[in-house]
Each structure stands twice: as structure tokens, then as C-alpha cells.
mmCIF file of C-alpha atoms in Angstrom:
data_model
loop_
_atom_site.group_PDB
_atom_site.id
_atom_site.type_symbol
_atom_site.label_atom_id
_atom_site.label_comp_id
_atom_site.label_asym_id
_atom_site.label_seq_id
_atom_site.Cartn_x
_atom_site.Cartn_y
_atom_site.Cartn_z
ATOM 1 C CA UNK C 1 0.000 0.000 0.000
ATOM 2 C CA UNK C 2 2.817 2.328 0.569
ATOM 3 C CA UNK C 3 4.398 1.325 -2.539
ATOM 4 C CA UNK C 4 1.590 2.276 -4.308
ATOM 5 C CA UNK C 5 0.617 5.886 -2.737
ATOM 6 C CA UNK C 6 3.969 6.967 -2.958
ATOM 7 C CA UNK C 7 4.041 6.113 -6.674
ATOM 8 C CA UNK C 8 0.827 7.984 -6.917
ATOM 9 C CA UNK C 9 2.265 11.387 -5.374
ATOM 10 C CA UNK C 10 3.669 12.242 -8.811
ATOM 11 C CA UNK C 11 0.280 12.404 -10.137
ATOM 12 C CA UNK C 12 -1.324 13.825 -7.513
ATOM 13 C CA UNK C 13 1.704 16.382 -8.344
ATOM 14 C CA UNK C 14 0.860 17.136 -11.740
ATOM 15 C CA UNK C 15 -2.540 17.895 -11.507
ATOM 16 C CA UNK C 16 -3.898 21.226 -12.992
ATOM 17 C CA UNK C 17 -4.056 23.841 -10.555
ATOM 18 C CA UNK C 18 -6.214 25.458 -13.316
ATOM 19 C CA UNK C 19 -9.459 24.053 -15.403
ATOM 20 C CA UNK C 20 -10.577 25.727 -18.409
ATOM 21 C CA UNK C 21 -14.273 25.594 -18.776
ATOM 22 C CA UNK C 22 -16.204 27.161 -21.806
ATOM 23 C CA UNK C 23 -17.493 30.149 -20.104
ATOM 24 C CA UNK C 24 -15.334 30.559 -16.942
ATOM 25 C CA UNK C 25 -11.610 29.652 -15.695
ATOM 26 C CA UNK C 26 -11.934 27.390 -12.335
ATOM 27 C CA UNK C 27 -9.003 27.645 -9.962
ATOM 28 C CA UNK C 28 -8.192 24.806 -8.405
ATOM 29 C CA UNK C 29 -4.590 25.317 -6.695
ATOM 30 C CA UNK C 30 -6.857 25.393 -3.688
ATOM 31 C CA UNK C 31 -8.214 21.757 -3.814
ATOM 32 C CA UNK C 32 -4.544 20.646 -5.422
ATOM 33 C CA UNK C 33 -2.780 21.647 -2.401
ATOM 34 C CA UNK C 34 -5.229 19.935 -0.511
ATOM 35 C CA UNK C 35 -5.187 17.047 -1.976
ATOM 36 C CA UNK C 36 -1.363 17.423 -1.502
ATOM 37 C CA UNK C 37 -1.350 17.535 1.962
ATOM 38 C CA UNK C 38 -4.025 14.955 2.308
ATOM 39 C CA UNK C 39 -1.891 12.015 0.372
ATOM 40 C CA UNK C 40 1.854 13.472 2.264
ATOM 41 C CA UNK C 41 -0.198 13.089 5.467
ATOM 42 C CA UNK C 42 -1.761 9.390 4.335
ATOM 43 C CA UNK C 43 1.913 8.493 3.557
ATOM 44 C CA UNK C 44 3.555 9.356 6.697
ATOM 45 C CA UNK C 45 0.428 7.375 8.292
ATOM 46 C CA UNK C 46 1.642 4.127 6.450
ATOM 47 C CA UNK C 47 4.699 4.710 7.034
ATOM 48 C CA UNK C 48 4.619 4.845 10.607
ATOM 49 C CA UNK C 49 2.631 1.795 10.521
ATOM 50 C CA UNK C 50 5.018 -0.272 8.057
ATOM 51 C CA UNK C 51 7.894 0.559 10.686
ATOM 52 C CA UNK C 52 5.704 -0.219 13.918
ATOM 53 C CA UNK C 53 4.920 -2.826 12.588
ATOM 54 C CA UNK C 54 8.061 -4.276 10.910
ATOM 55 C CA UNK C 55 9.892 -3.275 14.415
ATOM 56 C CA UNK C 56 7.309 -4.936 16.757
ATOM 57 C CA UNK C 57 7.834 -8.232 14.315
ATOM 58 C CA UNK C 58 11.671 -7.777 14.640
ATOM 59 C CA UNK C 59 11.631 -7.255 18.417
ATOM 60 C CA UNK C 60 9.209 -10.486 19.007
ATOM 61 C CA UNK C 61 11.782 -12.581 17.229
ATOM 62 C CA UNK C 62 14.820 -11.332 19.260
ATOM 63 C CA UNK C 63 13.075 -11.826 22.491
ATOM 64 C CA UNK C 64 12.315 -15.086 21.253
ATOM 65 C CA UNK C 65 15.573 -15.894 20.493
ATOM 66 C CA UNK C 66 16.740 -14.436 24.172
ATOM 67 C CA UNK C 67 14.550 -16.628 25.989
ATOM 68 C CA UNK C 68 15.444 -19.692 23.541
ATOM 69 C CA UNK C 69 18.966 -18.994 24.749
ATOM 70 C CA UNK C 70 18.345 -18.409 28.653
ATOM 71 C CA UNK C 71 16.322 -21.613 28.578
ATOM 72 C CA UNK C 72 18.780 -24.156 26.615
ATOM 73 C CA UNK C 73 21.763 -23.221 28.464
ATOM 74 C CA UNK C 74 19.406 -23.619 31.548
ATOM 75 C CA UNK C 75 20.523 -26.552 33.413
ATOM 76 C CA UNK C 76 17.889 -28.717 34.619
ATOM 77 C CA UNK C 77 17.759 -29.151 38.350
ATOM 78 C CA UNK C 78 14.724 -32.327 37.798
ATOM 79 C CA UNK C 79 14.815 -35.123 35.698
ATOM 80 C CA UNK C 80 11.331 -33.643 34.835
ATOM 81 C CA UNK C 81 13.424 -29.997 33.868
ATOM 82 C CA UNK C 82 15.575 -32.779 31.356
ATOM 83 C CA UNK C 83 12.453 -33.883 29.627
ATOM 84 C CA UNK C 84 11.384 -30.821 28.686
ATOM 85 C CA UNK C 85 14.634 -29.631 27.545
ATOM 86 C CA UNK C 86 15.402 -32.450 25.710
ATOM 87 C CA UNK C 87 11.747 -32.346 23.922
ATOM 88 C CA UNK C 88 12.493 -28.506 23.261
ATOM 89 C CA UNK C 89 16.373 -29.100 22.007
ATOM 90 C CA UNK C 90 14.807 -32.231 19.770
ATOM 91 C CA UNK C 91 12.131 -30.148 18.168
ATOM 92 C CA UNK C 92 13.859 -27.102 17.474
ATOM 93 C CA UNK C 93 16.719 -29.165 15.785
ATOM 94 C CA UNK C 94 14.080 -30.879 14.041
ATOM 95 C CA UNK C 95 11.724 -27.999 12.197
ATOM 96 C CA UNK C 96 10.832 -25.064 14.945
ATOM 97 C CA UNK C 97 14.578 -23.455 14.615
ATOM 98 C CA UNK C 98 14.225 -23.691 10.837
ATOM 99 C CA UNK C 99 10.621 -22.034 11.196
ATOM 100 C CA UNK C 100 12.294 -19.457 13.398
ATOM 101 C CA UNK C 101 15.208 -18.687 10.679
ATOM 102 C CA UNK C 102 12.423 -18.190 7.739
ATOM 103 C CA UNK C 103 10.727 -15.528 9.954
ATOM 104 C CA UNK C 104 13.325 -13.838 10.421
ATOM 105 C CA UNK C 105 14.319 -14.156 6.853
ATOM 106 C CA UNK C 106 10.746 -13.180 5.889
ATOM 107 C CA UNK C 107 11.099 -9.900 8.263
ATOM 108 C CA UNK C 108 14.364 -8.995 6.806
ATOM 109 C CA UNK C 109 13.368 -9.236 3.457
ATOM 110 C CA UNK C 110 10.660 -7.065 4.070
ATOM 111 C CA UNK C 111 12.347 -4.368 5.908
ATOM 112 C CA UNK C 112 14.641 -4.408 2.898
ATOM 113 C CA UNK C 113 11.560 -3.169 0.555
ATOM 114 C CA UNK C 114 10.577 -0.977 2.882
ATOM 115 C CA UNK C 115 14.263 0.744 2.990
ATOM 116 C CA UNK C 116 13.836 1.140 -0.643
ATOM 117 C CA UNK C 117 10.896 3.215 -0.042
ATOM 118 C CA UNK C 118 11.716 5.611 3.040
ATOM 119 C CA UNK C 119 14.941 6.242 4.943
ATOM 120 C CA UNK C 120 15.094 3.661 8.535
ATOM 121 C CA UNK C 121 16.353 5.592 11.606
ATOM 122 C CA UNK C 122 18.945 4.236 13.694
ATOM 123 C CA UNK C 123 17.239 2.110 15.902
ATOM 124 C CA UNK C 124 15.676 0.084 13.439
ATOM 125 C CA UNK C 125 19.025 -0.376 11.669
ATOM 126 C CA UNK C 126 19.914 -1.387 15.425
ATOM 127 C CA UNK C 127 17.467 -4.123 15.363
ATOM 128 C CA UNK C 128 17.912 -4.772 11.947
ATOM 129 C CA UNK C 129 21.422 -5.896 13.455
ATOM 130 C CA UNK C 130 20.318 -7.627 16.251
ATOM 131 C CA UNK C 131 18.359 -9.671 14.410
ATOM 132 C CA UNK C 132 20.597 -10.294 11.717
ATOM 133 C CA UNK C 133 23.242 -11.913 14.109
ATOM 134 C CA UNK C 134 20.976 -13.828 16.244
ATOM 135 C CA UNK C 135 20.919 -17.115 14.005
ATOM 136 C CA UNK C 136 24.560 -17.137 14.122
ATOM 137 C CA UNK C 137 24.576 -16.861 17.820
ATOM 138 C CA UNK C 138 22.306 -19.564 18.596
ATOM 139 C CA UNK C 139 24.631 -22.221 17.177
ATOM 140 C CA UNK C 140 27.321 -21.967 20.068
ATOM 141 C CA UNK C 141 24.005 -22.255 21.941
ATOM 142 C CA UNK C 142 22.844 -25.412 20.716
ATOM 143 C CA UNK C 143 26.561 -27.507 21.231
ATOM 144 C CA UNK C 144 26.552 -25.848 24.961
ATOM 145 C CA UNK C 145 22.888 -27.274 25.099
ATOM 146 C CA UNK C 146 23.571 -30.771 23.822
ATOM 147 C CA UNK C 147 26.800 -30.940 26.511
ATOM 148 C CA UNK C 148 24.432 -30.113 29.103
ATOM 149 C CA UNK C 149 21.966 -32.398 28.392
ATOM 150 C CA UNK C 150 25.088 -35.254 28.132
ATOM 151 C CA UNK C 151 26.539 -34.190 31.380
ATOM 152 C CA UNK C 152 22.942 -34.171 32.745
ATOM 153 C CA UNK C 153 21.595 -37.427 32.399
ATOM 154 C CA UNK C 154 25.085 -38.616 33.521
ATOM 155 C CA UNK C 155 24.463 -36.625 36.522
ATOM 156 C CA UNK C 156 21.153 -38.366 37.228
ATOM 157 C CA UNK C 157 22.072 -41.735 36.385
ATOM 158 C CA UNK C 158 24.892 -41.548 39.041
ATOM 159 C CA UNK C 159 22.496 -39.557 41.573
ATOM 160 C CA UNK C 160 19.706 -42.745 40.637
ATOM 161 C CA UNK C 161 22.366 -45.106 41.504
ATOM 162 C CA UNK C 162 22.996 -43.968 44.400
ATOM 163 C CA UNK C 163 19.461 -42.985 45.848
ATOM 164 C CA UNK C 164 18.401 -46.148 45.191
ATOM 165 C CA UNK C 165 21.211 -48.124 47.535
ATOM 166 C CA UNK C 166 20.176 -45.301 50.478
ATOM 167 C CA UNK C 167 15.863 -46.244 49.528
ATOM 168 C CA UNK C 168 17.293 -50.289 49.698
ATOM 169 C CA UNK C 169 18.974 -49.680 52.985
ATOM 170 C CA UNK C 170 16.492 -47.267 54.623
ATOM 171 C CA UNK C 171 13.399 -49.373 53.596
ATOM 172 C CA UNK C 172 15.290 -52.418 55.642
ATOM 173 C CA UNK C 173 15.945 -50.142 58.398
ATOM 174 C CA UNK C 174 12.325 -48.949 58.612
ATOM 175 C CA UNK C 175 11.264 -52.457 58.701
ATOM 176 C CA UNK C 176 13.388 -53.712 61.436
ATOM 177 C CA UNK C 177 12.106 -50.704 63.383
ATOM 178 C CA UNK C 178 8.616 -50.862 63.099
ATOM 179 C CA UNK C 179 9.295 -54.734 64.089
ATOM 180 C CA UNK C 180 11.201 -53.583 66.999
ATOM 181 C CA UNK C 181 8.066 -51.444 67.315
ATOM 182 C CA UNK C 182 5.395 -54.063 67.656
ATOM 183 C CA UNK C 183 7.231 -56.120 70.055
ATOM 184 C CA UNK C 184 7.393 -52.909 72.950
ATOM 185 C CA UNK C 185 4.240 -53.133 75.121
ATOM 186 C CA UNK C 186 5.025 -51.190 78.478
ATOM 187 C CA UNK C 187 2.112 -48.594 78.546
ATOM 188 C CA UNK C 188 4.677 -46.382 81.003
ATOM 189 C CA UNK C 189 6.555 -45.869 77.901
ATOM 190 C CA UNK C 190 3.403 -44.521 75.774
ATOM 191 C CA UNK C 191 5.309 -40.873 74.672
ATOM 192 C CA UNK C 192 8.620 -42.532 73.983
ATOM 193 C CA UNK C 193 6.404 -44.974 71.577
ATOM 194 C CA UNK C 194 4.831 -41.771 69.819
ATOM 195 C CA UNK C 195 7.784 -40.120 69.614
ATOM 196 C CA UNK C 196 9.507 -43.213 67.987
ATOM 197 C CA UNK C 197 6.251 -43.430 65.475
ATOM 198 C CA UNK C 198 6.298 -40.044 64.359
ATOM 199 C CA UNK C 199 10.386 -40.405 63.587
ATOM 200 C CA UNK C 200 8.981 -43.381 61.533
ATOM 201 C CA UNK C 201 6.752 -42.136 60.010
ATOM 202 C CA UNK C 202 9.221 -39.053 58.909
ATOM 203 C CA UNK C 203 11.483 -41.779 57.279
ATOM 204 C CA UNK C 204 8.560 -43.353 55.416
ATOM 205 C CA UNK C 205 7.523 -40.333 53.834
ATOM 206 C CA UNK C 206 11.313 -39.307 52.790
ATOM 207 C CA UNK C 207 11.900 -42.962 51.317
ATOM 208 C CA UNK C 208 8.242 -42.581 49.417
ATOM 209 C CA UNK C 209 9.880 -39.422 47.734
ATOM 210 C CA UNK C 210 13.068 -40.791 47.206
ATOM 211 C CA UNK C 211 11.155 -43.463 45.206
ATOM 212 C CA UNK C 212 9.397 -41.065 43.835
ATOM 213 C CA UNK C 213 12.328 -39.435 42.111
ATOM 214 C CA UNK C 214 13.421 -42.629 40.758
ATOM 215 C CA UNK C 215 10.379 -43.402 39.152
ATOM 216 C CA UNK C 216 10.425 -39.857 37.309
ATOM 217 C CA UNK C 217 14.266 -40.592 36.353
ATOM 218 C CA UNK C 218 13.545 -44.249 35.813
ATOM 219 C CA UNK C 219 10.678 -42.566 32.727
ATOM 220 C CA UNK C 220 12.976 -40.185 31.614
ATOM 221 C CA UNK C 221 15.829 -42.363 30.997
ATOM 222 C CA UNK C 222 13.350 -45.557 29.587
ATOM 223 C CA UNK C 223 12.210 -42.424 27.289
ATOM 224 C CA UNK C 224 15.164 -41.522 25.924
#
């Protein structure tokens, strides 16, 4: 639309400013000038637009590529955390990083026509930058990503490992207590018994999450 109002000032230029009628001369400078104003003024309307609109586009896709950064070099603190990294590193590697470049190729591309038309200030050539060197920045990104994800599930397997020799030997612990439980039967020794029950039952509920956490690590690593 721009395009084609700004090839139409040239017409709008060379309009009469005079019309020559059989019995009278109109003057129409008046209306011309008008008419001037009113397309200069639709122009810098569209223009404004074109560039809000073109810079909102171009700021969206940097911020996207901030947070994609922030969150792959993230490292995940759950085995839960790992899964969704690894589904986000998996996808964008497989079409959404590729969808990302052709926007930004699309947005580029577009700015460029609209450079041809009217003159950018500088901070949409400072975007226009920022944007530009984002793709090349994100590949750094994406080996630091896929060495955290390595050194991650390492981390877990070994943590696993381990959790589940403490869960093995607390779980046989908590069983020879509670039989050592059963077997006391002085009432005189009622608050020592709660006391002992409510220790027990603190070690039951810490071995239930412990298992808990293998079972989400035990998924993750049967998923992947």
C-alpha cells in the first residue's frame, strides 16, 4: 500500500491547478494543495505503521531468540526440567529453529523493501542488526545445550544409583524398626512410643519421595 501511494504522489503532483471551462476559468490550486497535503499526510500514516509494525515483528523474534537462549543453556535441576529440555532441544533441531530462521528471513526481506521506499532511523538499523546476528549466535548455543543435556543425564544416572542403595537400605531399616516397634508393650513408655512413630513415620515419607524421584528418572531415561 505504501508502494503504491507513494508512486501515486507524482500524479497527484501534476494535476492542474487550473481548469478551463467554456465560459469561466476554475481555480483549483486550492483543492490541489489539498489534496497534496491529504496524500503526504496518508503516507507518513503508512509509514509509521510499516515501521511499527516491521519493528514490533523484529523485536518479538529477538526476544524469542533471548529466551530460547536463557532456557537451553538452563541446566535442569529435575529429571522432569531434562524432559522438557530435551523435547524442546529435539524439536527445534528438528523444524521449529528452521521455522524461526524463515521468519526472520521473511522480516528482513521485508524491511529491505521498505528501505527502498523511506529512509530507517537508527534504531531500526539497530534491530535490523540484532536480528541479523541472532541465528549465528544460537549455534554456540545449541553444542553448549547438547553438553548439558550429556553431562545431565550422567548426573542423574549416578544420583539414581545412588538414591536407590540409600531407599534399599532405609526401607530395611524402617522395617526392622517398626518390628522392633510391635514387640514394645510397656504402657509407662506410651510418649517414647509416639515419639519413635512419628520419627517413623518421617522416614517413610522421605523414602516414598526418594522413590518417587526414581520413578520420574527411571521414565525419563526408559524415554530416551
Amino acid at each position: 500500500h505504501l508502494k503504491f501511494y507513494l508512486e501515486k504522489k507524482a500524479e497527484v503532483n501534476n494535476l492542474n491547478n487550473k481548469k478551463e471551462l467554456p465560459l469561466m476559468c476554475i481555480d483549483l490550486s486550492f483543492f490541489k494543495s489539498q489534496l497534496i497535503a491529504l496524500h503526504d499526510n496518508l503516507i507518513d500514516q503508512l509509514k509509521t505503521a510499516a515501521c511499527d509494525m516491521l519493528s514490533n515483528i523484529k523485536r518479538g523474534l529477538c526476544s524469542e531468540f533471548e529466551t530460547l537462549q536463557k532456557t537451553l543453556l538452563t541446566v535442569p535441576e529435575t529429571a522432569k526440567e531434562m524432559v522438557v529440555l530435551t523435547d524442546l532441544f529435539d524439536k527445534l533441531r528438528a523444524h521449529e529453529f528452521q521455522d524461526l530462521l524463515a521468519k526472520v528471513k521473511d522480516a528482513l526481506s521485508k524491511t529491505i523493501v521498505l528501505m527502498n521506499l523511506i529512509t530507517l532511523g537508527p534504531e531500526e538499523l539497530k534491530i535490523n542488526s540484532e536480528l541479523l546476528l541472532w541465528p549465528k549466535k544460537m549455534k554456540p548455543v545449541f553444542k553448549k545445550c547438547s553438553k548439558i543435556l550429556e553431562e545431565s543425564k550422567i548426573r542423574f544416572e549416578e544420583k539414581l544409583a545412588a538414591v536407590i542403595r540409600k531407599v534399599k537400605v532405609d526401607l530395611q531399616n524402617l522395617a526392622e524398626h517398626t518390628t522392633d516397634l510391635e514387640a514394645l508393650g510397656d504402657i509407662s513408655m506410651i510418649q517414647e512410643y509416639r515419639k519413635e512413630a512419628l520419627q517413623l513415620r518421617k522416614r517413610v515419607k522421605a523414602a516414598e519421595a526418594a522413590i518417587a524421584w526414581i520413578n520420574e528418572v527411571l521414565i525419563y531415561i526408559r524415554n530416551h
